[in-house]
Short mmCIF file of C-alpha atoms and ligand atoms in Angstrom, two decimals:
data_model
loop_
_atom_site.label_atom_id
_atom_site.label_comp_id
_atom_site.label_asym_id
_atom_site.label_seq_id
_atom_site.Cartn_x
_atom_site.Cartn_y
_atom_site.Cartn_z
CA VAL A 1 92.81 97.09 132.19
CA LYS A 2 90.86 93.95 132.89
CA GLU A 3 87.49 95.73 132.50
CA PHE A 4 88.65 97.20 129.22
CA SER A 5 89.77 93.82 127.84
CA ASP A 6 86.52 92.28 129.08
CA LEU A 7 84.51 94.86 127.15
CA ALA A 8 86.45 94.08 123.96
CA LEU A 9 85.63 90.40 124.46
CA ARG A 10 82.07 90.75 125.73
CA ARG A 11 81.01 93.02 122.90
CA GLY A 12 82.85 90.80 120.42
CA PHE A 13 85.31 93.37 119.08
CA ILE A 14 87.98 90.66 119.20
CA TYR A 15 88.31 87.23 120.77
CA PRO A 16 90.84 84.38 120.81
CA SER A 17 90.72 82.27 117.68
CA CYS A 18 89.72 78.59 118.10
CA GLU A 19 88.43 79.50 121.56
CA ILE A 20 86.43 76.28 122.01
CA TYR A 21 89.70 74.34 121.74
CA GLY A 22 91.45 76.53 124.27
CA GLY A 23 92.87 78.98 121.72
CA VAL A 24 96.49 79.35 120.67
CA ALA A 25 98.53 82.31 121.95
CA GLY A 26 98.99 85.05 119.39
CA PHE A 27 95.89 84.30 117.27
CA TYR A 28 92.78 86.47 117.46
CA ASP A 29 89.61 86.92 115.41
CA TYR A 30 87.69 90.14 114.84
CA GLY A 31 83.93 90.09 115.52
CA PRO A 32 81.34 92.37 113.84
CA LEU A 33 82.21 95.57 115.75
CA GLY A 34 85.95 94.91 115.57
CA THR A 35 85.73 94.31 111.83
CA LEU A 36 83.89 97.61 111.33
CA LEU A 37 86.41 99.52 113.45
CA LYS A 38 89.39 97.91 111.73
CA ARG A 39 87.89 98.63 108.31
CA ASN A 40 87.36 102.29 109.24
CA TRP A 41 90.99 102.60 110.37
CA GLU A 42 92.18 100.97 107.12
CA ASN A 43 90.03 103.25 104.99
CA LEU A 44 91.30 106.36 106.77
CA TRP A 45 94.86 105.11 106.22
CA ARG A 46 94.15 104.49 102.51
CA THR A 47 92.55 107.87 101.94
CA PHE A 48 95.31 109.75 103.75
CA PHE A 49 98.46 108.03 102.48
CA MET A 50 97.27 107.21 98.97
CA GLY A 51 96.34 110.88 98.69
CA LEU A 52 99.93 112.05 99.18
CA ASP A 53 100.89 111.51 95.53
CA SER A 54 99.05 110.68 92.32
CA ASN A 55 101.63 107.96 91.65
CA PHE A 56 100.73 105.98 94.81
CA PHE A 57 98.63 102.82 94.35
CA GLU A 58 97.27 99.97 96.41
CA ILE A 59 98.01 96.40 95.32
CA GLN A 60 97.25 92.95 96.72
CA THR A 61 99.89 90.27 96.71
CA CYS A 62 100.17 86.66 97.92
CA ASP A 63 100.62 85.64 101.55
CA ILE A 64 102.70 82.57 100.64
CA MET A 65 105.91 83.30 98.80
CA ALA A 66 108.79 81.23 97.45
CA SER A 67 111.79 80.66 99.71
CA SER A 68 114.10 82.52 97.26
CA VAL A 69 112.20 85.72 98.14
CA PHE A 70 113.33 85.49 101.74
CA GLU A 71 116.81 84.34 100.86
CA ALA A 72 117.10 87.57 98.83
CA SER A 73 115.48 89.79 101.47
CA GLY A 74 117.72 88.44 104.22
CA HIS A 75 114.86 87.06 106.33
CA ILE A 76 116.11 83.47 106.23
CA LYS A 77 119.45 84.61 107.63
CA ASN A 78 118.45 87.51 109.86
CA PHE A 79 114.80 87.33 110.90
CA ASN A 80 115.65 85.64 114.15
CA ASP A 81 114.85 86.07 117.80
CA PRO A 82 116.98 84.70 120.63
CA LEU A 83 115.51 81.57 122.17
CA ILE A 84 116.23 79.80 125.42
CA ASN A 85 114.49 76.76 126.82
CA CYS A 86 113.96 75.29 130.23
CA LEU A 87 115.94 72.08 130.68
CA LYS A 88 113.31 70.78 133.11
CA CYS A 89 109.83 71.61 131.69
CA GLY A 90 110.90 72.36 128.13
CA LYS A 91 109.17 75.80 127.94
CA ARG A 92 110.61 78.04 125.22
CA LEU A 93 111.33 81.61 126.26
CA ARG A 94 112.83 84.90 125.09
CA PRO A 95 116.03 85.56 127.13
CA ASP A 96 115.91 89.29 126.27
CA HIS A 97 112.35 89.50 127.64
CA LEU A 98 113.36 87.67 130.83
CA LEU A 99 116.11 90.26 131.34
CA GLU A 100 113.93 93.26 130.47
CA GLU A 101 111.24 92.08 132.89
CA ARG A 102 113.91 92.51 135.61
CA GLY A 103 114.91 95.96 134.33
CA ILE A 104 118.11 94.72 132.66
CA GLN A 105 118.80 96.28 129.24
CA ALA A 106 118.99 93.51 126.61
CA GLU A 107 118.65 95.30 123.26
CA GLY A 108 121.48 94.49 120.85
CA LEU A 109 123.25 91.94 123.08
CA THR A 110 125.05 89.02 121.41
CA LEU A 111 124.08 85.44 122.30
CA PRO A 112 127.03 84.94 124.74
CA GLU A 113 126.25 88.33 126.33
CA LEU A 114 122.63 87.28 126.84
CA ASP A 115 123.81 84.03 128.47
CA SER A 116 126.17 85.80 130.84
CA ARG A 117 123.54 88.39 131.86
CA ILE A 118 121.03 85.56 132.52
CA ALA A 119 123.65 83.78 134.67
CA GLU A 120 124.65 86.98 136.52
CA ALA A 121 121.01 87.73 137.35
CA LYS A 122 120.51 84.08 138.41
CA ILE A 123 117.38 83.78 136.25
CA ASP A 124 115.68 80.41 136.13
CA CYS A 125 112.49 79.19 134.45
CA PRO A 126 109.53 81.40 135.49
CA TYR A 127 107.22 78.36 135.22
CA CYS A 128 109.06 75.59 137.13
CA LYS A 129 112.29 77.21 138.42
CA GLY A 130 114.28 74.77 136.22
CA THR A 131 117.70 75.60 134.79
CA LEU A 132 117.77 77.40 131.44
CA SER A 133 119.66 76.26 128.35
CA GLN A 134 122.13 78.35 126.37
CA THR A 135 120.65 80.93 124.02
CA ARG A 136 120.34 80.15 120.32
CA LEU A 137 118.66 81.83 117.36
CA PHE A 138 115.17 80.94 116.20
CA ASN A 139 113.87 81.93 112.76
CA MET A 140 110.45 83.51 113.10
CA MET A 141 109.02 82.65 109.69
CA PHE A 142 106.35 79.97 109.26
CA ASP A 143 107.39 77.57 106.52
CA VAL A 144 104.82 75.75 104.39
CA LYS A 145 105.02 72.86 101.97
CA ILE A 146 103.85 73.89 98.51
CA GLY A 147 102.01 71.27 96.45
CA ALA A 148 102.47 67.52 96.68
CA SER A 149 106.13 67.39 95.73
CA GLU A 150 108.73 66.97 98.46
CA GLY A 151 111.22 69.71 98.90
CA GLU A 152 109.25 72.73 97.69
CA ILE A 153 109.16 75.00 100.68
CA GLY A 154 107.58 78.43 100.82
CA TYR A 155 107.01 80.87 103.65
CA LEU A 156 104.05 82.80 104.95
CA ARG A 157 105.23 86.38 104.49
CA PRO A 158 106.58 87.94 107.70
CA GLU A 159 105.88 91.43 106.27
CA THR A 160 103.66 92.57 103.39
CA ALA A 161 106.54 94.57 101.90
CA GLN A 162 108.18 91.84 99.81
CA GLY A 163 105.11 91.58 97.54
CA ALA A 164 105.85 95.08 96.24
CA TYR A 165 109.59 94.47 95.78
CA VAL A 166 109.38 91.24 93.79
CA SER A 167 107.00 92.83 91.27
CA PHE A 168 108.63 96.24 91.25
CA LYS A 169 109.87 96.10 87.64
CA ARG A 170 106.47 95.10 86.24
CA LEU A 171 104.61 97.70 88.30
CA PHE A 172 107.08 100.44 87.44
CA GLU A 173 106.21 99.84 83.77
CA VAL A 174 102.48 99.50 84.48
CA CYS A 175 102.58 102.83 86.32
CA ARG A 176 104.27 104.59 83.39
CA ASN A 177 107.94 104.56 84.42
CA GLN A 178 107.80 107.35 86.96
CA LEU A 179 109.41 107.87 90.34
CA PRO A 180 108.56 108.29 93.13
CA LEU A 181 106.27 105.28 92.86
CA GLY A 182 104.26 104.25 95.92
CA LEU A 183 102.93 100.71 96.31
CA ALA A 184 100.73 100.01 99.32
CA ILE A 185 99.67 96.63 100.65
CA LEU A 186 97.17 96.08 103.45
CA GLY A 187 97.02 92.50 104.55
CA ARG A 188 98.18 89.65 106.70
CA ALA A 189 101.71 88.88 107.85
CA TYR A 190 102.83 85.93 109.95
CA ARG A 191 105.49 85.67 112.63
CA ASN A 192 106.17 82.64 114.76
CA GLU A 193 106.70 84.70 117.91
CA ILE A 194 108.38 82.58 120.60
CA SER A 195 106.21 83.47 123.58
CA PRO A 196 103.49 85.98 122.69
CA ARG A 197 102.43 86.74 126.25
CA GLN A 198 101.21 90.30 125.80
CA GLY A 199 97.71 89.36 124.63
CA PHE A 200 96.77 91.34 121.59
CA TYR A 201 100.10 93.20 121.25
CA ARG A 202 102.38 90.46 119.95
CA LEU A 203 100.48 88.35 117.44
CA ARG A 204 101.52 85.43 115.31
CA GLU A 205 99.03 86.26 112.56
CA LEU A 206 98.89 90.03 112.20
CA ASN A 207 97.67 92.71 109.81
CA GLN A 208 99.89 95.37 108.34
CA ALA A 209 99.37 98.52 106.28
CA GLU A 210 102.60 99.26 104.46
CA LEU A 211 103.52 101.77 101.79
CA GLN A 212 106.74 101.24 99.84
CA ILE A 213 107.94 104.42 98.12
CA PHE A 214 110.54 103.82 95.39
CA PHE A 215 112.61 106.90 94.61
CA ASP A 216 115.85 108.13 93.07
CA PRO A 217 118.46 108.12 95.91
CA GLU A 218 119.97 111.34 94.57
CA THR A 219 116.70 113.13 95.43
CA VAL A 220 116.51 112.05 99.09
CA GLY A 221 117.47 115.58 100.12
CA HIS A 222 114.39 117.04 98.43
CA HIS A 223 110.63 116.81 98.56
CA LYS A 224 108.33 118.74 96.24
CA ASP A 225 106.00 119.67 99.12
CA TRP A 226 108.75 120.49 101.61
CA ASP A 227 107.56 124.07 102.18
CA SER A 228 104.22 122.78 103.46
CA VAL A 229 105.90 120.83 106.30
CA LYS A 230 109.30 122.35 107.00
CA ASP A 231 108.04 124.32 110.03
CA THR A 232 105.90 121.47 111.37
CA ARG A 233 106.96 120.67 114.92
CA LEU A 234 107.56 116.95 115.29
CA LYS A 235 107.48 115.17 118.61
CA THR A 236 110.82 113.41 118.56
CA PHE A 237 112.56 111.13 121.02
CA SER A 238 116.01 110.70 119.52
CA VAL A 239 118.72 108.34 120.74
CA LYS A 240 120.33 111.39 122.42
CA ASP A 241 117.04 112.55 123.98
CA ARG A 242 116.68 109.13 125.52
CA GLU A 243 119.77 109.81 127.66
CA HIS A 244 117.80 112.43 129.61
CA GLY A 245 114.37 110.91 129.00
CA GLU A 246 112.75 114.04 127.48
CA VAL A 247 110.78 114.20 124.24
CA GLU A 248 111.80 117.25 122.16
CA GLU A 249 109.68 119.17 119.69
CA ARG A 250 111.72 119.90 116.58
CA THR A 251 110.69 121.36 113.27
CA CYS A 252 111.22 119.10 110.28
CA GLU A 253 114.14 121.31 109.36
CA GLU A 254 115.69 121.05 112.83
CA THR A 255 115.70 117.24 112.76
CA GLY A 256 118.51 117.42 110.20
CA LEU A 257 116.96 114.39 108.46
CA PRO A 258 116.79 114.29 104.65
CA GLN A 259 113.74 116.16 103.34
CA PHE A 260 112.23 113.06 101.77
CA TYR A 261 112.34 111.30 105.15
CA ALA A 262 111.29 114.23 107.36
CA TYR A 263 108.36 115.07 105.04
CA HIS A 264 106.90 111.63 105.65
CA LEU A 265 107.44 111.92 109.41
CA ALA A 266 105.34 115.10 109.28
CA LYS A 267 102.61 113.35 107.32
CA ILE A 268 102.54 110.41 109.71
CA GLN A 269 102.22 112.79 112.66
CA GLU A 270 99.40 114.62 110.85
CA PHE A 271 97.61 111.31 110.33
CA TYR A 272 97.79 110.46 114.03
CA LEU A 273 96.97 113.88 115.45
CA ASP A 274 94.47 115.26 112.93
CA VAL A 275 92.83 112.17 111.44
CA LEU A 276 92.93 109.64 114.28
CA ARG A 277 92.70 112.44 116.90
CA VAL A 278 95.41 110.97 119.11
CA PRO A 279 96.21 113.58 121.81
CA LYS A 280 99.60 115.19 121.18
CA SER A 281 100.76 114.16 124.65
CA HIS A 282 100.24 110.52 123.67
CA PHE A 283 102.27 110.56 120.46
CA ARG A 284 105.99 110.52 119.64
CA PHE A 285 108.58 109.31 117.15
CA ARG A 286 111.34 107.22 118.72
CA GLU A 287 114.67 106.95 116.96
CA LEU A 288 116.22 103.49 116.98
CA SER A 289 119.90 103.00 117.75
CA ASP A 290 122.15 101.00 115.43
CA GLU A 291 121.68 97.93 117.65
CA GLU A 292 117.89 98.29 117.63
CA LYS A 293 117.33 98.99 113.93
CA ALA A 294 115.91 96.25 111.71
CA PHE A 295 118.64 94.62 109.63
CA TYR A 296 117.44 96.34 106.42
CA ASN A 297 117.21 99.91 107.70
CA LYS A 298 119.59 102.85 107.42
CA VAL A 299 117.31 105.36 109.19
CA HIS A 300 114.56 104.07 111.47
CA TRP A 301 112.14 105.97 113.69
CA ASP A 302 109.23 104.18 115.28
CA VAL A 303 105.76 105.63 115.67
CA GLU A 304 104.80 105.32 119.32
CA VAL A 305 101.49 105.97 121.07
CA CYS A 306 100.86 105.84 124.79
CA VAL A 307 98.55 102.88 125.37
CA ASP A 308 97.65 102.69 129.08
CA SER A 309 96.40 99.11 128.94
CA LEU A 310 99.82 98.05 127.59
CA GLY A 311 101.77 100.05 130.15
CA GLY A 312 102.84 103.21 128.27
CA PHE A 313 104.35 104.18 124.92
CA LYS A 314 104.21 101.31 122.43
CA GLU A 315 105.41 100.86 118.86
CA LEU A 316 102.52 101.02 116.36
CA GLY A 317 104.53 101.62 113.21
CA GLY A 318 107.75 102.89 111.75
CA LEU A 319 109.33 104.92 108.98
CA HIS A 320 112.09 102.84 107.46
CA TYR A 321 114.74 104.00 105.02
CA ARG A 322 115.50 100.58 103.49
CA THR A 323 117.81 101.95 100.76
CA ASP A 324 118.35 99.46 97.90
CA HIS A 325 118.71 96.55 100.34
CA ASP A 326 115.71 94.63 99.03
CA LEU A 327 115.83 95.42 95.31
CA LYS A 328 119.57 94.64 95.16
CA GLY A 329 118.94 91.41 97.08
CA HIS A 330 116.24 90.34 94.60
CA GLN A 331 118.44 91.36 91.69
CA ALA A 332 121.26 89.13 92.97
CA VAL A 333 119.11 86.06 93.64
CA SER A 334 116.65 86.29 90.72
CA LYS A 335 119.25 87.56 88.21
CA GLU A 336 116.60 90.00 86.98
CA SER A 337 117.77 93.58 86.74
CA MET A 338 116.02 95.96 89.11
CA GLU A 339 117.49 99.00 87.40
CA VAL A 340 115.27 101.70 86.01
CA ASN A 341 116.17 103.98 83.15
CA ILE A 342 114.83 107.49 83.55
CA GLU A 343 115.84 109.77 80.71
CA GLY A 344 119.06 107.83 80.19
CA LYS A 345 119.98 107.67 83.90
CA LYS A 346 120.20 104.05 85.08
CA PHE A 347 119.99 103.14 88.76
CA VAL A 348 118.39 100.85 91.32
CA PRO A 349 115.80 102.90 93.24
CA HIS A 350 115.87 103.29 97.00
CA VAL A 351 112.86 102.53 99.19
CA LEU A 352 111.25 104.50 101.98
CA GLU A 353 108.79 102.30 103.84
CA LEU A 354 105.86 103.54 105.94
CA SER A 355 104.90 100.52 108.00
CA PHE A 356 102.00 100.17 110.45
CA GLY A 357 100.62 97.29 112.49
CA ILE A 358 96.84 97.46 112.00
CA ASP A 359 96.04 95.34 115.06
CA ARG A 360 98.17 97.47 117.36
CA ASN A 361 96.58 100.62 115.95
CA PHE A 362 93.15 99.06 116.47
CA TRP A 363 93.98 98.33 120.11
CA ALA A 364 95.36 101.84 120.63
CA MET A 365 92.14 103.34 119.21
CA MET A 366 90.13 101.23 121.67
CA ASP A 367 92.38 102.16 124.57
CA LEU A 368 92.33 105.90 123.87
CA ALA A 369 88.55 105.93 123.43
CA TYR A 370 87.79 104.05 126.66
CA ASP A 371 86.28 106.17 129.43
CA VAL A 372 84.42 105.19 132.56
CA GLU A 373 81.99 107.69 134.07
CA LYS A 374 79.84 107.37 137.14
CA GLU A 375 76.83 106.04 135.26
CA ARG A 376 78.23 104.67 132.08
CA THR A 377 81.17 103.28 130.16
CA VAL A 378 81.73 105.18 126.96
CA MET A 379 84.03 104.69 123.99
CA ARG A 380 84.81 108.17 122.72
CA PHE A 381 85.86 107.19 119.21
CA PRO A 382 86.21 109.91 116.60
CA ASP A 383 83.15 109.69 114.31
CA SER A 384 85.24 108.37 111.43
CA ILE A 385 86.51 105.39 113.45
CA ALA A 386 83.35 104.41 115.38
CA PRO A 387 81.92 101.03 114.26
CA TYR A 388 78.43 102.51 113.89
CA ARG A 389 77.92 106.18 113.06
CA ILE A 390 74.22 106.25 114.04
CA ALA A 391 71.81 103.98 115.90
CA VAL A 392 68.07 104.26 115.29
CA PHE A 393 65.53 103.28 117.98
CA PRO A 394 61.74 103.04 117.82
CA LEU A 395 60.36 104.01 121.26
CA MET A 396 57.83 101.14 120.97
CA LYS A 397 57.33 98.34 118.50
CA LYS A 398 53.67 99.29 117.98
CA ASP A 399 51.51 102.15 116.62
CA GLY A 400 53.59 102.59 113.48
CA LEU A 401 56.73 103.69 115.40
CA TYR A 402 58.69 100.63 114.32
CA GLU A 403 57.90 101.22 110.64
CA LYS A 404 58.70 104.92 110.84
CA ALA A 405 62.05 104.19 112.57
CA TRP A 406 62.80 101.49 110.00
CA ASP A 407 62.24 104.01 107.15
CA ILE A 408 64.66 106.47 108.74
CA TYR A 409 67.17 103.67 109.31
CA GLN A 410 66.97 102.66 105.65
CA GLN A 411 67.58 106.25 104.50
CA LEU A 412 70.58 106.73 106.79
CA ARG A 413 72.00 103.32 105.92
CA SER A 414 72.67 104.36 102.35
CA LYS A 415 75.24 106.84 103.68
CA TYR A 416 76.47 105.53 107.05
CA VAL A 417 76.98 102.25 108.84
CA CYS A 418 73.96 102.25 111.16
CA ASP A 419 72.43 99.99 113.76
CA PHE A 420 68.72 99.42 114.37
CA ASP A 421 68.03 98.61 118.01
CA GLU A 422 64.55 97.82 119.27
CA LYS A 423 65.29 95.89 122.47
CA GLY A 424 65.09 97.17 126.07
CA SER A 425 64.35 100.62 127.47
CA ILE A 426 65.63 103.67 125.61
CA GLY A 427 68.04 104.31 128.52
CA LYS A 428 69.52 100.83 128.16
CA ARG A 429 69.83 101.27 124.42
CA TYR A 430 71.75 104.53 124.93
CA ARG A 431 74.11 102.78 127.38
CA ARG A 432 74.67 99.91 124.97
CA HIS A 433 75.63 102.30 122.22
CA ASP A 434 77.80 104.46 124.51
CA GLU A 435 79.73 101.32 125.33
CA ILE A 436 80.48 100.57 121.69
CA GLY A 437 81.10 104.22 120.83
CA THR A 438 78.14 105.11 118.56
CA PRO A 439 78.35 108.91 118.35
CA TYR A 440 74.66 109.58 117.50
CA CYS A 441 71.39 107.93 118.47
CA VAL A 442 68.02 108.72 116.89
CA THR A 443 64.79 107.92 118.73
CA VAL A 444 61.44 107.80 116.99
CA ASP A 445 58.50 108.47 119.35
CA TYR A 446 54.85 109.49 119.21
CA GLN A 447 55.70 113.11 118.42
CA THR A 448 57.47 111.87 115.28
CA LEU A 449 54.12 110.71 113.91
CA ASN A 450 52.71 114.23 114.33
CA ASP A 451 55.51 116.55 113.24
CA ASP A 452 58.19 114.32 111.69
CA THR A 453 60.77 115.27 114.34
CA VAL A 454 63.03 112.78 116.16
CA THR A 455 65.26 112.96 119.22
CA LEU A 456 68.93 113.17 118.23
CA ARG A 457 71.22 112.29 121.12
CA PHE A 458 74.95 113.02 121.20
CA ARG A 459 77.19 110.38 122.79
CA ASP A 460 79.82 112.63 124.36
CA SER A 461 77.66 115.39 125.85
CA MET A 462 74.51 113.22 126.20
CA GLU A 463 72.67 116.31 124.92
CA GLN A 464 69.35 115.59 123.22
CA VAL A 465 67.83 117.83 120.56
CA ARG A 466 64.66 117.63 118.53
CA VAL A 467 65.31 117.72 114.77
CA LYS A 468 63.32 117.00 111.62
CA GLY A 469 63.94 113.49 110.25
CA ASN A 470 65.41 114.93 107.07
CA GLU A 471 67.85 117.14 109.04
CA ILE A 472 69.67 114.25 110.77
CA GLN A 473 72.34 114.00 108.10
CA GLU A 474 73.25 117.70 108.41
CA ARG A 475 73.69 117.31 112.16
CA VAL A 476 75.93 114.25 112.12
CA VAL A 477 78.56 115.26 109.56
N1 GAP B 1 107.96 95.82 106.70
C1 GAP B 1 108.60 96.30 107.87
C2 GAP B 1 108.17 95.63 109.08
O1 GAP B 1 107.49 94.64 109.03
P1 GAP B 1 108.27 95.75 111.66
O2 GAP B 1 108.76 96.84 112.57
O3 GAP B 1 108.81 94.38 111.87
O4 GAP B 1 108.57 96.26 110.20
C3 GAP B 1 105.91 96.79 111.34
O5 GAP B 1 106.69 95.67 111.70
C4 GAP B 1 104.76 96.94 112.31
O6 GAP B 1 104.00 95.74 112.36
C5 GAP B 1 105.20 97.20 113.75
O7 GAP B 1 105.47 98.56 113.97
C6 GAP B 1 104.01 96.70 114.53
O8 GAP B 1 103.02 97.70 114.60
C7 GAP B 1 103.49 95.57 113.68
N2 GAP B 1 103.96 94.27 114.22
C8 GAP B 1 105.15 93.70 114.09
N3 GAP B 1 105.20 92.52 114.74
C9 GAP B 1 103.99 92.34 115.28
C10 GAP B 1 103.39 91.31 116.06
N4 GAP B 1 104.04 90.20 116.39
N5 GAP B 1 102.11 91.46 116.44
C11 GAP B 1 101.39 92.55 116.10
N6 GAP B 1 101.91 93.55 115.37
C12 GAP B 1 103.18 93.45 114.96
#
């Protein structure tokens, strides 16, 4: 795990923000390779999910929103984590995490229950052994002062979702009054996590890719493309399955979930298995119990991927049936009607939310790709995720090889993100690019000057073939 994290840092995929000042837990920056990888993941997500329906669109909305938004959404009241502090050193801690670290189940416990479990297990401060306080609730939103006037408080959004809800009525009209309507937002969200100790997993400034699908609640039992997925076998880990610890494969039909919900489970699984190439053994949907569900959800299954460096299956996303919770909340607080009128039928739409943490997906892609062989470390990214698709090397900087390689690089660059690497031996250059997951390397040597052929080297097999310069593109698709 350490070597893997070191690679991510050393090659500048990600690194702690404000590092020269010691950094602040839960804040990370993306370097050049990390930015390329993250962008590739986001673009795959866009292409796949925006392609599900011609009435799905991407929008961009503000990170800072008025406090009324979160009064209406319920975040001011409910977006809390339990907090305990050490009466000796003052450290602030999560009592549920302290219990779970000792194998004691803490999900869904009330504050007094948390206190009694902490007392029963005789847990004291992990830093100084001091006595712990009673548990209280801590709201996880970051508040901000807006403008110069006193009193005007806003919040950094804790989820991208609200941007789509508050403008739903306008966008419904803009998008020609049709349902289902999908509004996607990719962007930052902010959560003042109490003790983000798991490195890159629990961030305070995070990135989300969320798609809000507004639909007529009477149609939740149907989906127009149901036949294309109804026999798809989903890897499900239901609340019941969890009693015996076994993941079950069920067809969409066998899940018994409404078609509109199960269809999107199938599409999410397709995205992970076919687009991101996550091995089937490393993927599952986990159903959340009533105690575990987010306060706005009626049906809630998480998307989980096995991430070795984080210790096993981890939540990377979720499919949330939020009903009319948010639109009704905004209707009540703003006094603006959220009703639509479709051919004389008036109703407040329901929302199905596909929600993904981009940073956690990024880390999972890194983790799954990481492989150490006898002579090399190699990141086996799928081509579509790899930061660079092709690297071009001149064997030497002299005798016209550099210029020839540069020409080839310029041609390839118009189609792919490419690197040009002229430093060190060819062997070292191959190793460097194996380590950052470049699937193809092209070497220009003296033979190139005679017959226009180059060496094309494949990352995974390390096979090298001689191809014409103008055939490279055919070989790397
Ligand atoms: N709009 C719904 C929503 O925000 P969530 O389960 O709270 O739901 C969605 O968050 C996803 O965002 C999670 O599945 C996870 O991947 C990511 N996420 C949530 N909190 C995070 C954190 N502190 N750090 C990194 N990613 C986080």
